C-alpha angles and dihedrals in degrees: 000000000000090000091053091049091049091050091050091050091048091049092051091047091050092049092050091046091053091048091052090050091051091051092049091051090048089051091051090050090052089052091050090050090051094244091121118035100191125048090213089062090058092047092047090053092051092046092051092048094052095040090053091044092051091051094049093050 
């Protein structure tokens, strides 16, 4: 049972890690397109999204 739980936790971690990467790449694309002028703005938006999501879960 402990192995199954560990595998579930690892799967969730991997999925979240991939989602964060996708959001970072999307933020970089927005910067390239001129939609966001400052990289810190993109990072602040990601941080807020994930902080709020963690609280709601």
